[in-house]
XYZ file of C-alpha atoms in Angstrom:
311
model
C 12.976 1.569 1.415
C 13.558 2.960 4.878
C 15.164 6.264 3.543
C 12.573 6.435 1.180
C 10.092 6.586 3.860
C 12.052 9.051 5.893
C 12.457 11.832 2.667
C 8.620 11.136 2.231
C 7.674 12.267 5.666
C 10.640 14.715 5.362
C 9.326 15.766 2.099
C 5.582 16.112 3.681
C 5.820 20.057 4.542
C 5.959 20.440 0.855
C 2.803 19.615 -0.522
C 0.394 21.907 1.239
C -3.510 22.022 1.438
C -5.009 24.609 -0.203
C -6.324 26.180 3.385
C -2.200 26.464 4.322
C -1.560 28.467 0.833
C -3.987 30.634 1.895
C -2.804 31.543 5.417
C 1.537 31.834 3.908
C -0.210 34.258 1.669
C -2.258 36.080 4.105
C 0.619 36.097 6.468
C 3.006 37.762 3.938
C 0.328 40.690 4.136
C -0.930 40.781 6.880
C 1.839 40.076 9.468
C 3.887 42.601 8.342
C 0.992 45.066 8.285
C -0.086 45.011 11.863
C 3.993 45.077 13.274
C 3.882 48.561 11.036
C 0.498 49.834 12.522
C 1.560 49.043 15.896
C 5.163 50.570 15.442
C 3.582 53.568 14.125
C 0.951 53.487 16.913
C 3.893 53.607 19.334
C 5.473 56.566 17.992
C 3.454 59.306 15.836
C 1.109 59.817 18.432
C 3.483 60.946 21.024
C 5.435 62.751 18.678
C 1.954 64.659 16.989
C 1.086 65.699 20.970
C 3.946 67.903 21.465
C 5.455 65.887 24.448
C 6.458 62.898 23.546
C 8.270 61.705 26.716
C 5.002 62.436 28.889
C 2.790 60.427 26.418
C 5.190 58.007 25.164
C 4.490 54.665 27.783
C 0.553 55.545 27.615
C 1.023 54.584 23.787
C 3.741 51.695 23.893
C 1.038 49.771 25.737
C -1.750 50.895 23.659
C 1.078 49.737 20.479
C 1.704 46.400 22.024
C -2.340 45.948 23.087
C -3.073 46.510 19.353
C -0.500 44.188 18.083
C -1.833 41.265 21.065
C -5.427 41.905 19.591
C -4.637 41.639 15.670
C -2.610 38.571 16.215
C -4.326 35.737 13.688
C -3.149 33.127 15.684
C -6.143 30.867 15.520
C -5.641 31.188 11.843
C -1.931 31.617 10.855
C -0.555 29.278 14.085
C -3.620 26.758 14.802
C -4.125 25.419 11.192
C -0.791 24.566 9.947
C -0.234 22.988 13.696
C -3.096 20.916 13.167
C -1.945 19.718 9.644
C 1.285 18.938 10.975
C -0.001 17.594 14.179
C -2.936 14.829 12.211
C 0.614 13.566 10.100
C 2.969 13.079 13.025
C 0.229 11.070 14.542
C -0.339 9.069 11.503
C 2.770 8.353 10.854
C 2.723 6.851 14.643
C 0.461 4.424 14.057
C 2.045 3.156 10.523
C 0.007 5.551 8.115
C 2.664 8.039 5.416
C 0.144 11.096 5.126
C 2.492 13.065 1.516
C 1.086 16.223 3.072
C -1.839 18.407 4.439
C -3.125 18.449 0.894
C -3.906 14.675 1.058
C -5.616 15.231 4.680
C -7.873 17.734 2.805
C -8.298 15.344 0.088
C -9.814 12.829 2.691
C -12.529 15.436 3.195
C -14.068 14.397 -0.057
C -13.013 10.879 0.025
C -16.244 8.353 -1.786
C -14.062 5.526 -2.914
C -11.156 3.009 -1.168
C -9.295 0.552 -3.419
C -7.537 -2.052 -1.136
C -4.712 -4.397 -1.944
C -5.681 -7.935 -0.664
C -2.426 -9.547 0.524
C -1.063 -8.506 3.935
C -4.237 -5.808 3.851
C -7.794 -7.908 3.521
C -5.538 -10.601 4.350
C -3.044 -11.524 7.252
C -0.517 -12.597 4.434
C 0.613 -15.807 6.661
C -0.776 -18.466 4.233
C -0.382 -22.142 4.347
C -0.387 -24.737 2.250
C -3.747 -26.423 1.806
C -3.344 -28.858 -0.434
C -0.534 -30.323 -3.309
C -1.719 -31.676 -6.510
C 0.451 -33.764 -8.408
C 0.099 -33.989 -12.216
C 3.426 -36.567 -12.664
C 3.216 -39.601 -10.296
C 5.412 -38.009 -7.803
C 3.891 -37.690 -4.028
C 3.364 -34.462 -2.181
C 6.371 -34.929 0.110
C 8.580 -34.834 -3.209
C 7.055 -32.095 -4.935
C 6.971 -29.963 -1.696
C 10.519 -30.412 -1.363
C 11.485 -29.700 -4.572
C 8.994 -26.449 -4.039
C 10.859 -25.697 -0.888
C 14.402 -25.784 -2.499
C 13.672 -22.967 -5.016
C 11.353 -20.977 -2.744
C 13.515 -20.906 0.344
C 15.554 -17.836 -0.918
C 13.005 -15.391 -1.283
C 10.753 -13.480 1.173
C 7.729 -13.890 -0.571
C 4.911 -14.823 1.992
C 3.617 -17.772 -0.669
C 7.109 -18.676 -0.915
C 7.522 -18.738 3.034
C 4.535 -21.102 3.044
C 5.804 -23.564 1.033
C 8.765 -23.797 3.235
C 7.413 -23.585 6.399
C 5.091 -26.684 5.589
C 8.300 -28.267 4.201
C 9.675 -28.162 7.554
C 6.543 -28.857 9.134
C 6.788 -32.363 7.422
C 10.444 -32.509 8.593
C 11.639 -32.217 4.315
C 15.188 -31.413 4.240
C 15.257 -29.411 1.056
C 18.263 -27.129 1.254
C 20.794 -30.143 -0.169
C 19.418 -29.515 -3.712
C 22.065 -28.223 -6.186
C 20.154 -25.306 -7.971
C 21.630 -22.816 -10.486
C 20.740 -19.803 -12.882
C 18.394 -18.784 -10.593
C 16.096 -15.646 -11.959
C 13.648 -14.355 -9.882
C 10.358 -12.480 -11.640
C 8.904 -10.042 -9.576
C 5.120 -10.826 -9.121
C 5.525 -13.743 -11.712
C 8.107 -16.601 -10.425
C 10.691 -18.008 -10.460
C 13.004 -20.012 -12.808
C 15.939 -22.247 -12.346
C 18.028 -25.051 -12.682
C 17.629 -28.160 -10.779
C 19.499 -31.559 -11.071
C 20.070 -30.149 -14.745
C 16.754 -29.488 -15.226
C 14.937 -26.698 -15.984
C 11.989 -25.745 -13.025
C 10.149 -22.914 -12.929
C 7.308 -21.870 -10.272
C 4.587 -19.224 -9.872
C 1.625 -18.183 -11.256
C -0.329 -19.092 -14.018
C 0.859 -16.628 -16.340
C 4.599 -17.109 -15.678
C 4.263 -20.976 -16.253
C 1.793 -22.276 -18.892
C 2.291 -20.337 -22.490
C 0.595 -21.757 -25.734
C 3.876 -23.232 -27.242
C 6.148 -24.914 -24.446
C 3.759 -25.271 -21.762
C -0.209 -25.025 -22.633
C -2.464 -24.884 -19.476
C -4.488 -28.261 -19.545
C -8.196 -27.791 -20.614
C -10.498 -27.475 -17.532
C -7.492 -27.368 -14.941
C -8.640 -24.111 -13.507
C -12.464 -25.431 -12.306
C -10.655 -28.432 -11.154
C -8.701 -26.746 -8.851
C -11.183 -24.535 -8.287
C -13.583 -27.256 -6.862
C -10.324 -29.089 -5.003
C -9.398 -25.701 -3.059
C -11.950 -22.961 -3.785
C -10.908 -20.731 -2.255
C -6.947 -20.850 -2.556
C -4.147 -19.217 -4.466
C -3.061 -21.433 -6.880
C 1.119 -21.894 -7.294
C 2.059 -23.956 -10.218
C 5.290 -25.600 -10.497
C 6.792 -26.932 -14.104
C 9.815 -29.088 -15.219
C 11.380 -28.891 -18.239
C 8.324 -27.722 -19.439
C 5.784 -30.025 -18.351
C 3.220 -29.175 -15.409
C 4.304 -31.283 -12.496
C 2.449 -29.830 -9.590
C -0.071 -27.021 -8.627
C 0.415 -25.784 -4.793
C -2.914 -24.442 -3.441
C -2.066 -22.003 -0.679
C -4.779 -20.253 1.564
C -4.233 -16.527 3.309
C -6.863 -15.968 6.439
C -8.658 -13.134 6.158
C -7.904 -10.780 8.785
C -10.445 -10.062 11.949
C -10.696 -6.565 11.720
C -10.881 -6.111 8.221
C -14.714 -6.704 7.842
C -15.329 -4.079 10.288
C -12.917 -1.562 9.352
C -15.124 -1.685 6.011
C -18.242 -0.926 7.997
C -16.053 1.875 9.756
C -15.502 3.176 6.425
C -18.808 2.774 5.099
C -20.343 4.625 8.401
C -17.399 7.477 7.286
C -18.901 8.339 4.254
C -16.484 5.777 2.023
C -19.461 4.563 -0.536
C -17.308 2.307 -2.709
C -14.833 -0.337 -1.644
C -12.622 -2.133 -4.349
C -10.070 -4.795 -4.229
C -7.292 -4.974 -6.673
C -5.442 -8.240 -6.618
C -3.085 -10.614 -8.359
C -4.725 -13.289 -7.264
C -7.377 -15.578 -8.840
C -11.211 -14.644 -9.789
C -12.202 -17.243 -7.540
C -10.172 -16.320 -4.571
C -10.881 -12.529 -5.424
C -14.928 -13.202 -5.327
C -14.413 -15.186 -2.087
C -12.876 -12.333 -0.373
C -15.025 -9.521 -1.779
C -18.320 -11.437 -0.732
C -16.910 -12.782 2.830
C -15.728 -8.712 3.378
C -19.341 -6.827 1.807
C -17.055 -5.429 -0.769
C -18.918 -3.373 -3.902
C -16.744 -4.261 -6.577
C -13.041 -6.413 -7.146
C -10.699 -6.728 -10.282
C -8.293 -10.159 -10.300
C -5.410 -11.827 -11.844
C -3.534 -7.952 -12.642
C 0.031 -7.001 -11.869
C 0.843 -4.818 -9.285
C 1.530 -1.862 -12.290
C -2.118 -2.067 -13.224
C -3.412 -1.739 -9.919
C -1.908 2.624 -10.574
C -3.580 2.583 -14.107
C -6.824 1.293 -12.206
C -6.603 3.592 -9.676
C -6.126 6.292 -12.437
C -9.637 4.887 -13.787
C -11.709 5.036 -10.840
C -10.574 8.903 -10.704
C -10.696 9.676 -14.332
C -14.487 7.893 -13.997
C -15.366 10.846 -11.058
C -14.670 8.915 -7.692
């Protein structure tokens, strides 16, 4: 990831705005035009007067005058220095600018689709609350939770662990196998020789082996309303939904205004997460519009949309 970062800020020089195309072109003409004229301006005049050795420091000066003048450089120096300039600064404070084309770009900038974890959202959640759907208490079902999350860097999955220890849950004795992690779905493993799998709603509950119980998701949705839901299964059978909140960051709500006082006339959040914890955030933040439960692929084709629609 880190070299990636470095060959796109390397890379950066390459995709120029159209102002910067003009000026390499312009330069290509005219630079070499005005050395010419002032070479010439040095020389044939002194020779055409009949003395040249008399006349020729009166016109080296007047040659090297001209070529000061004709300079462009508040055109050919100034512009591409200020491109370059706006992208080392961004990349200062965090922000990978592809190149001066995508500064122009912001010019003419009406829409702003935001990601919600780690973006809208401070992406430290806790856990809120544990439901248990097979006589088990919370303590054992977070510590089973625990044992298959503690390997991965997700931030749910660091939530579930850090209220595991929190309660003081050893959970790292478990013997787990086969484990197969699913980006932005789960994960599914072995567990005392059974088979427990965790994550979203999609990865778990399927119409054959595991069919989401009728009404589960407005029963949560009153319990925690405005939580991620994590739902844990074994051997099948729904043992446990996790509901996990994420803070909404301070300055989110008035970088939107920022925006918004910009120019920015649409905001948009694409998420993963659940319609009701989507319509939370998009009414707490003033947002216009908000598309749930997709994959982090669809969030490009939507992206694609909103341009293909004219923003």
């Amino acid at each position: 990831t880190a070299s990636r970062i470095i060959k796109l800020v390397e890379s950066s020089n390459q995709n120029k705005s159209k102002s910067e195309k003009f000026i390499r072109r312009f330069s290509r003409v005219y630079t070499p035009a005005v050395v010419y004229s002032a070479i010439a301006l040095a020389f044939l005049p002194p020779l055409l007067s009949g003395d040249f050795v008399a006349n020729a420091s009166t016109w080296a000066v007047r040659a090297l005058t001209f070529l000061i003048a004709s300079c462009p450089c508040a055109l050919v120096v100034s512009v591409p220095l200020a491109f370059f300039g706006g992208i080392g600064a961004a990349s200062k404070e965090g922000i990978l600018i592809k190149g001066s084309a995508y500064i122009d770009m912001l010019s003419t900038l009406d829409t702003v689709a935001f990601d919600k974890t780690g973006t809208l959202t401070k992406a430290v959640p806790h856990v809120e609350c544990i439901v248990s759907f097979c006589g088990r208490t919370e303590d054992q079902l977070l510590r089973l939770a625990a044992c298959i999350e503690e390997h991965f860097p997700h931030s749910m999955a660091r939530a579930i662990v850090n209220e595991a220890k929190v309660r003081g849950l050893k959970h790292n004795d478990e013997f787990h196998a086969e484990v197969k992690y699913v980006v932005a779905h789960g994960i599914r493993t072995k567990v005392n020789d059974k088979e427990v799998c965790i994550g979203s709603a999609h990865f778990i509950f399927d119409d054959e082996k595991t069919p989401m119980p009728e009404g589960i998701q407005d029963d949560l949705a009153q319990i925690a309303p405005t939580s991620s839901i994590i739902f844990m299964s074994e051997d099948s059978k729904l043992i446990a939904a996790i509901c996990i909140t994420d803070p909404v960051r301070e300055d989110a709500a008035a970088t939107i205004t920022q925006l918004r006082a910009l120019g920015v006339k649409r905001m948009v959040m694409l998420t993963g997460d659940s319609e009701n914890v989507a319509a939370s955030v998009a009414k707490k933040l003033g947002l216009d519009d908000y598309v749930a439960q997709i994959l982090p692929e669809d969030k490009c084709e939507y992206v694609k949309k909103f341009q293909q629609e004219g923003y």
